[in-house]
PDB file of C-alpha atoms in Angstrom:
ATOM      1  CA  UNK A   1     143.129 101.378 132.901  1.00 56.00           C
ATOM      2  CA  UNK A   2     139.722 101.266 134.626  1.00 56.00           C
ATOM      3  CA  UNK A   3     139.276  97.634 133.704  1.00 56.00           C
ATOM      4  CA  UNK A   4     142.747  96.724 134.991  1.00 64.00           C
ATOM      5  CA  UNK A   5     142.215  98.474 138.359  1.00 58.00           C
ATOM      6  CA  UNK A   6     138.910  96.730 138.609  1.00 59.00           C
ATOM      7  CA  UNK A   7     140.496  93.326 137.912  1.00 63.00           C
ATOM      8  CA  UNK A   8     143.284  94.033 140.535  1.00 66.00           C
ATOM      9  CA  UNK A   9     140.630  95.029 143.139  1.00 66.00           C
ATOM     10  CA  UNK A  10     138.824  91.812 142.436  1.00 63.00           C
ATOM     11  CA  UNK A  11     142.025  89.745 142.996  1.00 65.00           C
ATOM     12  CA  UNK A  12     142.822  91.730 146.162  1.00 65.00           C
ATOM     13  CA  UNK A  13     139.495  90.714 147.666  1.00 61.00           C
ATOM     14  CA  UNK A  14     140.790  87.122 148.016  1.00 63.00           C
ATOM     15  CA  UNK A  15     143.647  88.316 150.216  1.00 59.00           C
ATOM     16  CA  UNK A  16     141.705  90.575 152.570  1.00 61.00           C
ATOM     17  CA  UNK A  17     139.665  89.420 155.563  1.00 67.00           C
ATOM     18  CA  UNK A  18     135.856  89.482 155.013  1.00 66.00           C
ATOM     19  CA  UNK A  19     135.142  92.026 157.754  1.00 60.00           C
ATOM     20  CA  UNK A  20     137.778  94.400 156.418  1.00 65.00           C
ATOM     21  CA  UNK A  21     136.413  93.940 152.918  1.00 63.00           C
ATOM     22  CA  UNK A  22     132.844  94.640 154.061  1.00 64.00           C
ATOM     23  CA  UNK A  23     133.970  97.777 155.891  1.00 61.00           C
ATOM     24  CA  UNK A  24     135.868  99.033 152.836  1.00 66.00           C
ATOM     25  CA  UNK A  25     132.859  98.426 150.644  1.00 68.00           C
ATOM     26  CA  UNK A  26     130.548 100.450 152.948  1.00 62.00           C
ATOM     27  CA  UNK A  27     133.080 103.258 153.099  1.00 62.00           C
ATOM     28  CA  UNK A  28     133.400 103.387 149.306  1.00 63.00           C
ATOM     29  CA  UNK A  29     129.608 103.285 148.807  1.00 64.00           C
ATOM     30  CA  UNK A  30     129.148 106.167 151.330  1.00 58.00           C
ATOM     31  CA  UNK A  31     131.683 108.242 149.433  1.00 57.00           C
ATOM     32  CA  UNK A  32     130.086 107.512 146.144  1.00 63.00           C
ATOM     33  CA  UNK A  33     126.646 108.502 147.499  1.00 63.00           C
ATOM     34  CA  UNK A  34     128.160 111.907 148.643  1.00 58.00           C
ATOM     35  CA  UNK A  35     129.798 112.347 145.257  1.00 62.00           C
ATOM     36  CA  UNK A  36     126.439 111.664 143.493  1.00 60.00           C
ATOM     37  CA  UNK A  37     124.732 114.409 145.527  1.00 55.00           C
ATOM     38  CA  UNK A  38     127.432 116.967 144.990  1.00 58.00           C
ATOM     39  CA  UNK A  39     128.473 116.361 141.334  1.00 59.00           C
ATOM     40  CA  UNK A  40     126.489 116.163 138.102  1.00 61.00           C
ATOM     41  CA  UNK A  41     126.041 112.767 136.481  1.00 63.00           C
ATOM     42  CA  UNK A  42     129.380 111.418 135.270  1.00 63.00           C
ATOM     43  CA  UNK A  43     129.965 110.152 131.717  1.00 66.00           C
ATOM     44  CA  UNK A  44     130.783 106.507 131.240  1.00 66.00           C
ATOM     45  CA  UNK A  45     133.044 105.338 128.467  1.00 71.00           C
ATOM     46  CA  UNK A  46     132.861 102.152 126.454  1.00 73.00           C
ATOM     47  CA  UNK A  47     135.071 100.200 128.912  1.00 71.00           C
ATOM     48  CA  UNK A  48     132.851 101.153 131.851  1.00 71.00           C
ATOM     49  CA  UNK A  49     129.818  99.814 129.989  1.00 71.00           C
ATOM     50  CA  UNK A  50     131.616  96.527 129.137  1.00 75.00           C
ATOM     51  CA  UNK A  51     132.595  96.141 132.759  1.00 73.00           C
ATOM     52  CA  UNK A  52     129.035  96.365 134.025  1.00 65.00           C
ATOM     53  CA  UNK A  53     127.769  94.074 131.239  1.00 71.00           C
ATOM     54  CA  UNK A  54     130.362  91.500 132.339  1.00 73.00           C
ATOM     55  CA  UNK A  55     129.576  91.874 136.005  1.00 70.00           C
ATOM     56  CA  UNK A  56     125.904  91.378 135.254  1.00 69.00           C
ATOM     57  CA  UNK A  57     126.685  87.982 133.751  1.00 71.00           C
ATOM     58  CA  UNK A  58     128.636  86.584 136.690  1.00 73.00           C
ATOM     59  CA  UNK A  59     127.054  88.363 139.725  1.00 68.00           C
ATOM     60  CA  UNK A  60     123.408  87.859 140.583  1.00 70.00           C
ATOM     61  CA  UNK A  61     123.334  90.867 143.046  1.00 66.00           C
ATOM     62  CA  UNK A  62     124.873  93.341 140.645  1.00 62.00           C
ATOM     63  CA  UNK A  63     122.023  95.815 140.946  1.00 64.00           C
ATOM     64  CA  UNK A  64     122.607  96.350 144.621  1.00 59.00           C
ATOM     65  CA  UNK A  65     126.048  97.927 143.929  1.00 60.00           C
ATOM     66  CA  UNK A  66     124.852 100.303 141.256  1.00 62.00           C
ATOM     67  CA  UNK A  67     124.904 104.009 142.079  1.00 57.00           C
ATOM     68  CA  UNK A  68     125.997 105.826 138.889  1.00 58.00           C
ATOM     69  CA  UNK A  69     123.512 104.185 136.518  1.00 60.00           C
ATOM     70  CA  UNK A  70     120.170 102.410 136.701  1.00 63.00           C
ATOM     71  CA  UNK A  71     119.818  98.709 136.161  1.00 64.00           C
ATOM     72  CA  UNK A  72     117.639  99.312 133.156  1.00 71.00           C
ATOM     73  CA  UNK A  73     120.556 101.165 131.576  1.00 70.00           C
ATOM     74  CA  UNK A  74     122.841  98.237 131.980  1.00 66.00           C
ATOM     75  CA  UNK A  75     120.258  95.951 130.515  1.00 67.00           C
ATOM     76  CA  UNK A  76     119.935  98.226 127.509  1.00 75.00           C
ATOM     77  CA  UNK A  77     123.737  98.168 127.062  1.00 69.00           C
ATOM     78  CA  UNK A  78     123.621  94.462 127.112  1.00 72.00           C
ATOM     79  CA  UNK A  79     120.854  94.227 124.508  1.00 73.00           C
ATOM     80  CA  UNK A  80     122.702  96.696 122.224  1.00 81.00           C
ATOM     81  CA  UNK A  81     125.811  94.534 122.456  1.00 79.00           C
ATOM     82  CA  UNK A  82     123.736  91.473 121.734  1.00 74.00           C
ATOM     83  CA  UNK A  83     122.371  93.137 118.552  1.00 79.00           C
ATOM     84  CA  UNK A  84     125.876  94.091 117.475  1.00 84.00           C
ATOM     85  CA  UNK A  85     127.292  90.629 118.086  1.00 79.00           C
ATOM     86  CA  UNK A  86     124.608  88.834 116.117  1.00 78.00           C
ATOM     87  CA  UNK A  87     124.720  91.478 113.376  1.00 82.00           C
ATOM     88  CA  UNK A  88     128.374  90.698 112.982  1.00 82.00           C
ATOM     89  CA  UNK A  89     127.946  86.850 113.134  1.00 76.00           C
ATOM     90  CA  UNK A  90     125.131  86.914 110.659  1.00 76.00           C
ATOM     91  CA  UNK A  91     126.868  89.131 108.121  1.00 73.00           C
ATOM     92  CA  UNK A  92     127.120  87.678 104.622  1.00 66.00           C
ATOM     93  CA  UNK A  93     130.422  87.183 102.997  1.00 62.00           C
ATOM     94  CA  UNK A  94     128.699  86.842  99.615  1.00 60.00           C
ATOM     95  CA  UNK A  95     125.205  88.003  98.968  1.00 62.00           C
ATOM     96  CA  UNK A  96     122.921  85.641  97.012  1.00 61.00           C
ATOM     97  CA  UNK A  97     123.846  83.570  93.998  1.00 66.00           C
ATOM     98  CA  UNK A  98     126.534  84.725  91.589  1.00 69.00           C
ATOM     99  CA  UNK A  99     125.230  87.071  88.925  1.00 74.00           C
ATOM    100  CA  UNK A 100     124.772  85.969  85.355  1.00 76.00           C
ATOM    101  CA  UNK A 101     127.424  87.414  83.113  1.00 81.00           C
ATOM    102  CA  UNK A 102     126.450  90.377  81.042  1.00 84.00           C
ATOM    103  CA  UNK A 103     127.096  88.532  77.818  1.00 86.00           C
ATOM    104  CA  UNK A 104     124.806  85.739  78.811  1.00 85.00           C
ATOM    105  CA  UNK A 105     122.032  88.082  79.819  1.00 85.00           C
ATOM    106  CA  UNK A 106     122.262  89.825  76.532  1.00 86.00           C
ATOM    107  CA  UNK A 107     121.982  86.478  74.711  1.00 88.00           C
ATOM    108  CA  UNK A 108     119.016  85.461  76.778  1.00 87.00           C
ATOM    109  CA  UNK A 109     117.277  88.767  76.021  1.00 84.00           C
ATOM    110  CA  UNK A 110     118.053  88.591  72.314  1.00 86.00           C
ATOM    111  CA  UNK A 111     116.826  84.942  72.017  1.00 87.00           C
ATOM    112  CA  UNK A 112     113.581  85.773  73.824  1.00 83.00           C
ATOM    113  CA  UNK A 113     112.978  88.862  71.735  1.00 81.00           C
ATOM    114  CA  UNK A 114     113.679  87.220  68.444  1.00 84.00           C
ATOM    115  CA  UNK A 115     111.891  83.993  69.419  1.00 84.00           C
ATOM    116  CA  UNK A 116     108.924  84.810  71.657  1.00 78.00           C
ATOM    117  CA  UNK A 117     107.754  81.104  71.735  1.00 81.00           C
ATOM    118  CA  UNK A 118     111.004  79.819  73.114  1.00 85.00           C
ATOM    119  CA  UNK A 119     110.975  78.830  76.776  1.00 84.00           C
ATOM    120  CA  UNK A 120     113.724  78.164  79.281  1.00 85.00           C
ATOM    121  CA  UNK A 121     114.514  74.626  78.090  1.00 87.00           C
ATOM    122  CA  UNK A 122     115.144  75.753  74.510  1.00 89.00           C
ATOM    123  CA  UNK A 123     117.163  78.810  75.424  1.00 89.00           C
ATOM    124  CA  UNK A 124     119.196  76.755  77.911  1.00 88.00           C
ATOM    125  CA  UNK A 125     120.022  74.227  75.168  1.00 88.00           C
ATOM    126  CA  UNK A 126     121.104  76.994  72.787  1.00 89.00           C
ATOM    127  CA  UNK A 127     123.336  78.474  75.454  1.00 88.00           C
ATOM    128  CA  UNK A 128     124.993  75.088  76.107  1.00 89.00           C
ATOM    129  CA  UNK A 129     125.570  74.602  72.456  1.00 88.00           C
ATOM    130  CA  UNK A 130     127.346  77.966  72.339  1.00 87.00           C
ATOM    131  CA  UNK A 131     129.563  76.837  75.283  1.00 86.00           C
ATOM    132  CA  UNK A 132     128.089  78.686  78.168  1.00 86.00           C
ATOM    133  CA  UNK A 133     127.916  76.786  81.467  1.00 84.00           C
ATOM    134  CA  UNK A 134     124.535  77.704  83.031  1.00 86.00           C
ATOM    135  CA  UNK A 135     121.693  75.800  84.548  1.00 85.00           C
ATOM    136  CA  UNK A 136     118.152  75.628  83.210  1.00 85.00           C
ATOM    137  CA  UNK A 137     116.571  76.906  86.485  1.00 84.00           C
ATOM    138  CA  UNK A 138     118.903  79.952  86.305  1.00 85.00           C
ATOM    139  CA  UNK A 139     117.607  80.733  82.806  1.00 86.00           C
ATOM    140  CA  UNK A 140     114.050  80.188  83.919  1.00 85.00           C
ATOM    141  CA  UNK A 141     114.540  82.480  86.909  1.00 82.00           C
ATOM    142  CA  UNK A 142     116.032  85.146  84.721  1.00 82.00           C
ATOM    143  CA  UNK A 143     113.173  84.976  82.238  1.00 82.00           C
ATOM    144  CA  UNK A 144     110.609  85.395  85.013  1.00 77.00           C
ATOM    145  CA  UNK A 145     112.304  88.592  86.297  1.00 71.00           C
ATOM    146  CA  UNK A 146     113.100  89.861  82.816  1.00 70.00           C
ATOM    147  CA  UNK A 147     111.258  93.045  82.190  1.00 55.00           C
ATOM    148  CA  UNK A 148     108.821  93.022  79.349  1.00 55.00           C
ATOM    149  CA  UNK A 149     110.523  94.376  76.206  1.00 52.00           C
ATOM    150  CA  UNK A 150     108.191  96.563  74.220  1.00 54.00           C
ATOM    151  CA  UNK A 151     107.823  95.517  70.661  1.00 57.00           C
ATOM    152  CA  UNK A 152     107.707  98.527  68.352  1.00 61.00           C
ATOM    153  CA  UNK A 153     106.006  96.546  65.572  1.00 67.00           C
ATOM    154  CA  UNK A 154     103.013  95.671  67.757  1.00 74.00           C
ATOM    155  CA  UNK A 155     102.716  99.249  69.060  1.00 79.00           C
ATOM    156  CA  UNK A 156     102.770 100.661  65.511  1.00 83.00           C
ATOM    157  CA  UNK A 157     100.121  98.090  64.553  1.00 85.00           C
ATOM    158  CA  UNK A 158      97.898  99.167  67.517  1.00 87.00           C
ATOM    159  CA  UNK A 159      98.297 102.848  66.625  1.00 88.00           C
ATOM    160  CA  UNK A 160      97.404 102.102  63.009  1.00 89.00           C
ATOM    161  CA  UNK A 161      94.276 100.222  64.125  1.00 89.00           C
ATOM    162  CA  UNK A 162      93.221 103.277  66.266  1.00 89.00           C
ATOM    163  CA  UNK A 163      93.763 105.655  63.454  1.00 90.00           C
ATOM    164  CA  UNK A 164      92.052 103.568  60.781  1.00 90.00           C
ATOM    165  CA  UNK A 165      88.938 102.702  62.867  1.00 91.00           C
ATOM    166  CA  UNK A 166      88.562 105.737  65.144  1.00 89.00           C
ATOM    167  CA  UNK A 167      85.013 106.517  63.739  1.00 92.00           C
ATOM    168  CA  UNK A 168      83.730 103.211  65.108  1.00 92.00           C
ATOM    169  CA  UNK A 169      85.770 103.038  68.328  1.00 94.00           C
ATOM    170  CA  UNK A 170      84.374 103.959  71.695  1.00 94.00           C
ATOM    171  CA  UNK A 171      85.836 103.538  75.210  1.00 94.00           C
ATOM    172  CA  UNK A 172      84.733 103.572  78.809  1.00 95.00           C
ATOM    173  CA  UNK A 173      86.446 103.643  82.099  1.00 94.00           C
ATOM    174  CA  UNK A 174      86.195 104.742  85.770  1.00 94.00           C
ATOM    175  CA  UNK A 175      87.995 107.325  87.817  1.00 93.00           C
ATOM    176  CA  UNK A 176      87.592 108.144  91.472  1.00 91.00           C
ATOM    177  CA  UNK A 177      86.775 111.337  93.266  1.00 89.00           C
ATOM    178  CA  UNK A 178      87.155 111.919  97.033  1.00 90.00           C
ATOM    179  CA  UNK A 179      84.199 113.772  98.552  1.00 88.00           C
ATOM    180  CA  UNK A 180      84.137 116.244 101.437  1.00 83.00           C
ATOM    181  CA  UNK A 181      83.178 113.458 103.855  1.00 83.00           C
ATOM    182  CA  UNK A 182      86.224 111.337 102.883  1.00 83.00           C
ATOM    183  CA  UNK A 183      84.226 108.951 100.771  1.00 85.00           C
ATOM    184  CA  UNK A 184      85.224 107.764  97.365  1.00 88.00           C
ATOM    185  CA  UNK A 185      82.912 108.299  94.392  1.00 91.00           C
ATOM    186  CA  UNK A 186      83.341 106.150  91.304  1.00 93.00           C
ATOM    187  CA  UNK A 187      82.793 108.105  88.108  1.00 93.00           C
ATOM    188  CA  UNK A 188      81.912 106.155  84.910  1.00 94.00           C
ATOM    189  CA  UNK A 189      82.172 107.694  81.494  1.00 93.00           C
ATOM    190  CA  UNK A 190      82.003 106.526  77.880  1.00 94.00           C
ATOM    191  CA  UNK A 191      83.811 108.500  75.146  1.00 93.00           C
ATOM    192  CA  UNK A 192      84.106 108.145  71.336  1.00 93.00           C
ATOM    193  CA  UNK A 193      87.477 108.246  69.798  1.00 92.00           C
ATOM    194  CA  UNK A 194      86.619 110.166  66.561  1.00 89.00           C
ATOM    195  CA  UNK A 195      85.382 113.509  67.983  1.00 88.00           C
ATOM    196  CA  UNK A 196      86.245 112.801  71.679  1.00 89.00           C
ATOM    197  CA  UNK A 197      82.652 113.357  72.592  1.00 90.00           C
ATOM    198  CA  UNK A 198      81.372 112.156  75.977  1.00 90.00           C
ATOM    199  CA  UNK A 199      78.556 109.641  75.351  1.00 90.00           C
ATOM    200  CA  UNK A 200      77.533 109.037  78.923  1.00 91.00           C
ATOM    201  CA  UNK A 201      78.582 110.075  82.436  1.00 91.00           C
ATOM    202  CA  UNK A 202      77.338 108.990  85.919  1.00 92.00           C
ATOM    203  CA  UNK A 203      78.593 108.524  89.439  1.00 93.00           C
ATOM    204  CA  UNK A 204      78.019 106.067  92.247  1.00 92.00           C
ATOM    205  CA  UNK A 205      79.482 104.870  95.590  1.00 92.00           C
ATOM    206  CA  UNK A 206      78.900 101.245  94.763  1.00 92.00           C
ATOM    207  CA  UNK A 207      79.768 100.307  91.108  1.00 92.00           C
ATOM    208  CA  UNK A 208      78.131  96.856  90.819  1.00 92.00           C
ATOM    209  CA  UNK A 209      77.972  94.791  87.628  1.00 91.00           C
ATOM    210  CA  UNK A 210      74.316  95.489  87.185  1.00 92.00           C
ATOM    211  CA  UNK A 211      74.940  99.147  87.535  1.00 94.00           C
ATOM    212  CA  UNK A 212      77.684  99.104  84.927  1.00 94.00           C
ATOM    213  CA  UNK A 213      75.525  97.159  82.517  1.00 93.00           C
ATOM    214  CA  UNK A 214      72.764  99.693  82.852  1.00 93.00           C
ATOM    215  CA  UNK A 215      75.255 102.523  82.163  1.00 93.00           C
ATOM    216  CA  UNK A 216      76.382 100.715  78.998  1.00 93.00           C
ATOM    217  CA  UNK A 217      72.745 100.417  77.835  1.00 91.00           C
ATOM    218  CA  UNK A 218      72.410 104.216  78.271  1.00 91.00           C
ATOM    219  CA  UNK A 219      75.738 104.910  76.580  1.00 91.00           C
ATOM    220  CA  UNK A 220      75.290 102.544  73.601  1.00 91.00           C
ATOM    221  CA  UNK A 221      71.589 102.422  72.575  1.00 89.00           C
ATOM    222  CA  UNK A 222      70.575 100.364  69.561  1.00 82.00           C
ATOM    223  CA  UNK A 223      71.268 100.773  66.813  1.00 85.00           C
ATOM    224  CA  UNK A 224      74.836 101.381  67.830  1.00 86.00           C
ATOM    225  CA  UNK A 225      77.177 103.127  65.393  1.00 90.00           C
ATOM    226  CA  UNK A 226      80.222 101.752  67.014  1.00 92.00           C
ATOM    227  CA  UNK A 227      81.971  98.335  66.348  1.00 92.00           C
ATOM    228  CA  UNK A 228      84.798  98.357  68.937  1.00 94.00           C
ATOM    229  CA  UNK A 229      84.803  99.174  72.607  1.00 94.00           C
ATOM    230  CA  UNK A 230      88.010  99.628  74.619  1.00 94.00           C
ATOM    231  CA  UNK A 231      88.435  99.208  78.336  1.00 94.00           C
ATOM    232  CA  UNK A 232      91.047  98.007  80.776  1.00 91.00           C
ATOM    233  CA  UNK A 233      91.387  94.939  83.138  1.00 88.00           C
ATOM    234  CA  UNK A 234      89.552  96.525  85.989  1.00 88.00           C
ATOM    235  CA  UNK A 235      87.880  93.742  88.061  1.00 87.00           C
ATOM    236  CA  UNK A 236      84.557  95.605  87.849  1.00 90.00           C
ATOM    237  CA  UNK A 237      84.418  94.779  84.181  1.00 91.00           C
ATOM    238  CA  UNK A 238      83.549  91.061  84.591  1.00 87.00           C
ATOM    239  CA  UNK A 239      81.609  88.505  82.678  1.00 89.00           C
ATOM    240  CA  UNK A 240      78.307  90.341  82.804  1.00 90.00           C
ATOM    241  CA  UNK A 241      79.848  93.307  81.045  1.00 90.00           C
ATOM    242  CA  UNK A 242      81.505  91.112  78.404  1.00 90.00           C
ATOM    243  CA  UNK A 243      78.240  89.311  77.718  1.00 90.00           C
ATOM    244  CA  UNK A 244      76.292  92.508  77.267  1.00 91.00           C
ATOM    245  CA  UNK A 245      78.810  93.905  74.772  1.00 90.00           C
ATOM    246  CA  UNK A 246      78.823  90.761  72.750  1.00 86.00           C
ATOM    247  CA  UNK A 247      74.965  90.693  72.611  1.00 85.00           C
ATOM    248  CA  UNK A 248      75.036  94.394  71.524  1.00 85.00           C
ATOM    249  CA  UNK A 249      77.206  93.419  68.482  1.00 84.00           C
ATOM    250  CA  UNK A 250      80.162  95.293  69.941  1.00 89.00           C
ATOM    251  CA  UNK A 251      83.576  93.850  69.904  1.00 92.00           C
ATOM    252  CA  UNK A 252      85.198  94.229  73.359  1.00 92.00           C
ATOM    253  CA  UNK A 253      88.930  95.035  73.352  1.00 92.00           C
ATOM    254  CA  UNK A 254      90.898  95.016  76.610  1.00 91.00           C
ATOM    255  CA  UNK A 255      94.019  97.145  76.781  1.00 90.00           C
ATOM    256  CA  UNK A 256      97.231  95.528  78.069  1.00 84.00           C
ATOM    257  CA  UNK A 257      98.046  95.716  81.742  1.00 79.00           C
ATOM    258  CA  UNK A 258     100.104  98.778  82.601  1.00 80.00           C
ATOM    259  CA  UNK A 259      99.584 100.280  79.206  1.00 84.00           C
ATOM    260  CA  UNK A 260      97.370 103.361  79.463  1.00 88.00           C
ATOM    261  CA  UNK A 261      98.624 104.708  76.200  1.00 89.00           C
ATOM    262  CA  UNK A 262      96.585 102.078  74.367  1.00 90.00           C
ATOM    263  CA  UNK A 263      93.466 104.075  75.483  1.00 91.00           C
ATOM    264  CA  UNK A 264      95.019 107.469  75.402  1.00 90.00           C
ATOM    265  CA  UNK A 265      91.787 109.331  74.414  1.00 91.00           C
ATOM    266  CA  UNK A 266      90.049 108.315  77.686  1.00 93.00           C
ATOM    267  CA  UNK A 267      93.164 108.761  79.851  1.00 93.00           C
ATOM    268  CA  UNK A 268      93.793 112.325  78.508  1.00 93.00           C
ATOM    269  CA  UNK A 269      90.182 113.279  79.057  1.00 92.00           C
ATOM    270  CA  UNK A 270      90.331 112.174  82.690  1.00 92.00           C
ATOM    271  CA  UNK A 271      93.503 114.191  83.106  1.00 91.00           C
ATOM    272  CA  UNK A 272      91.731 117.304  81.609  1.00 90.00           C
ATOM    273  CA  UNK A 273      88.817 116.796  83.999  1.00 89.00           C
ATOM    274  CA  UNK A 274      91.077 116.592  87.013  1.00 87.00           C
ATOM    275  CA  UNK A 275      93.151 119.664  85.970  1.00 87.00           C
ATOM    276  CA  UNK A 276      90.327 121.852  85.010  1.00 86.00           C
ATOM    277  CA  UNK A 277      87.571 120.822  87.499  1.00 84.00           C
ATOM    278  CA  UNK A 278      88.347 118.393  90.302  1.00 84.00           C
ATOM    279  CA  UNK A 279      91.646 120.099  91.321  1.00 84.00           C
ATOM    280  CA  UNK A 280      89.625 123.287  92.081  1.00 84.00           C
ATOM    281  CA  UNK A 281      86.375 121.808  93.683  1.00 82.00           C
ATOM    282  CA  UNK A 282      85.799 119.415  96.603  1.00 84.00           C
ATOM    283  CA  UNK A 283      82.570 117.589  95.695  1.00 86.00           C
ATOM    284  CA  UNK A 284      79.945 117.094  98.383  1.00 85.00           C
ATOM    285  CA  UNK A 285      78.092 114.036  97.138  1.00 89.00           C
ATOM    286  CA  UNK A 286      76.789 112.247  94.028  1.00 89.00           C
ATOM    287  CA  UNK A 287      74.342 115.030  93.015  1.00 91.00           C
ATOM    288  CA  UNK A 288      77.076 117.650  93.305  1.00 89.00           C
ATOM    289  CA  UNK A 289      79.347 115.754  90.887  1.00 89.00           C
ATOM    290  CA  UNK A 290      76.536 115.231  88.419  1.00 88.00           C
ATOM    291  CA  UNK A 291      75.732 118.963  88.519  1.00 87.00           C
ATOM    292  CA  UNK A 292      79.379 119.917  87.983  1.00 85.00           C
ATOM    293  CA  UNK A 293      79.503 117.567  85.115  1.00 80.00           C
ATOM    294  CA  UNK A 294      76.319 118.944  83.541  1.00 78.00           C
ATOM    295  CA  UNK A 295      77.898 122.461  83.582  1.00 77.00           C
ATOM    296  CA  UNK A 296      81.407 121.442  82.585  1.00 69.00           C
ATOM    297  CA  UNK A 297      81.185 118.634  80.013  1.00 63.00           C
ATOM    298  CA  UNK A 298      79.606 120.804  77.242  1.00 56.00           C
ATOM    299  CA  UNK A 299      82.566 123.196  77.348  1.00 41.00           C
ATOM    300  CA  UNK A 300      85.022 120.267  77.469  1.00 41.00           C
ATOM    301  CA  UNK A 301      83.319 118.666  74.468  1.00 39.00           C
ATOM    302  CA  UNK A 302      83.457 121.867  72.440  1.00 38.00           C
ATOM    303  CA  UNK A 303      87.179 122.232  73.119  1.00 37.00           C
ATOM    304  CA  UNK A 304      88.137 118.637  72.944  1.00 38.00           C
ATOM    305  CA  UNK A 305      91.008 118.727  70.522  1.00 35.00           C
ATOM    306  CA  UNK A 306      92.793 121.408  72.537  1.00 33.00           C
ATOM    307  CA  UNK A 307      92.879 119.204  75.613  1.00 34.00           C
ATOM    308  CA  UNK A 308      94.921 116.477  74.084  1.00 33.00           C
TER     309      UNK A 308
END
């Protein structure tokens, strides 16, 4: 109803003389000013907002007639309407490409699992031979996003290797410790798999390649009783580390990415140190961590099997 009365008032303005229309506008604005002083701020409904948004588009001096609201409020209404309109216009009727049928996805997973050397062209040809209409880029895209399927045979082989050679296997890794001054300490350690004994431990703020090689010299002095050394894909373990291990007659073995279970002895030891020591103490500096380690590691080494 408000919009209808406003439209009728607009049409009436063409039938009234200009001086009468000006006097009427002055009288109305004076009454609105009195109303604004005497009454609290009135609430505007949706049609009132649409009216002022429309008036703003067709009248350049719209701000001069505003009493109930501020010009910035009308501009905000307009922008909110703009967002709603474009959100409605840009809505998607169908999101993305059509999904691959579940039967086809199962076939692709099965083919890839049973034939690891097959690529997208071979799997695509087999699907076409089976009567499935699918493009090769779709198969390739699905293979890229296909999660890695763990192979139980390889996992059992790795566990058998660890059990059969644990007397000659050692591992090394880093873990970080925040200090009281919000700095990060890198803690290096080397551990043997057989008795879970800590071979070497040291800390630094700057773990360079030369520093790591020196720690390995201290951890694995010649003659070295170990044949295999496990470590992960940390960027700090670069070519210098690999060359040193090869010259020391140690066979370096990198664990798979995202597979901490492959070096579970080192990972569980780090968890024990955090739970029993670092979760209760805030280190001050490098010397403090070394002193804590000197007092704590003997106890940990004596009770090694109970921590796993």
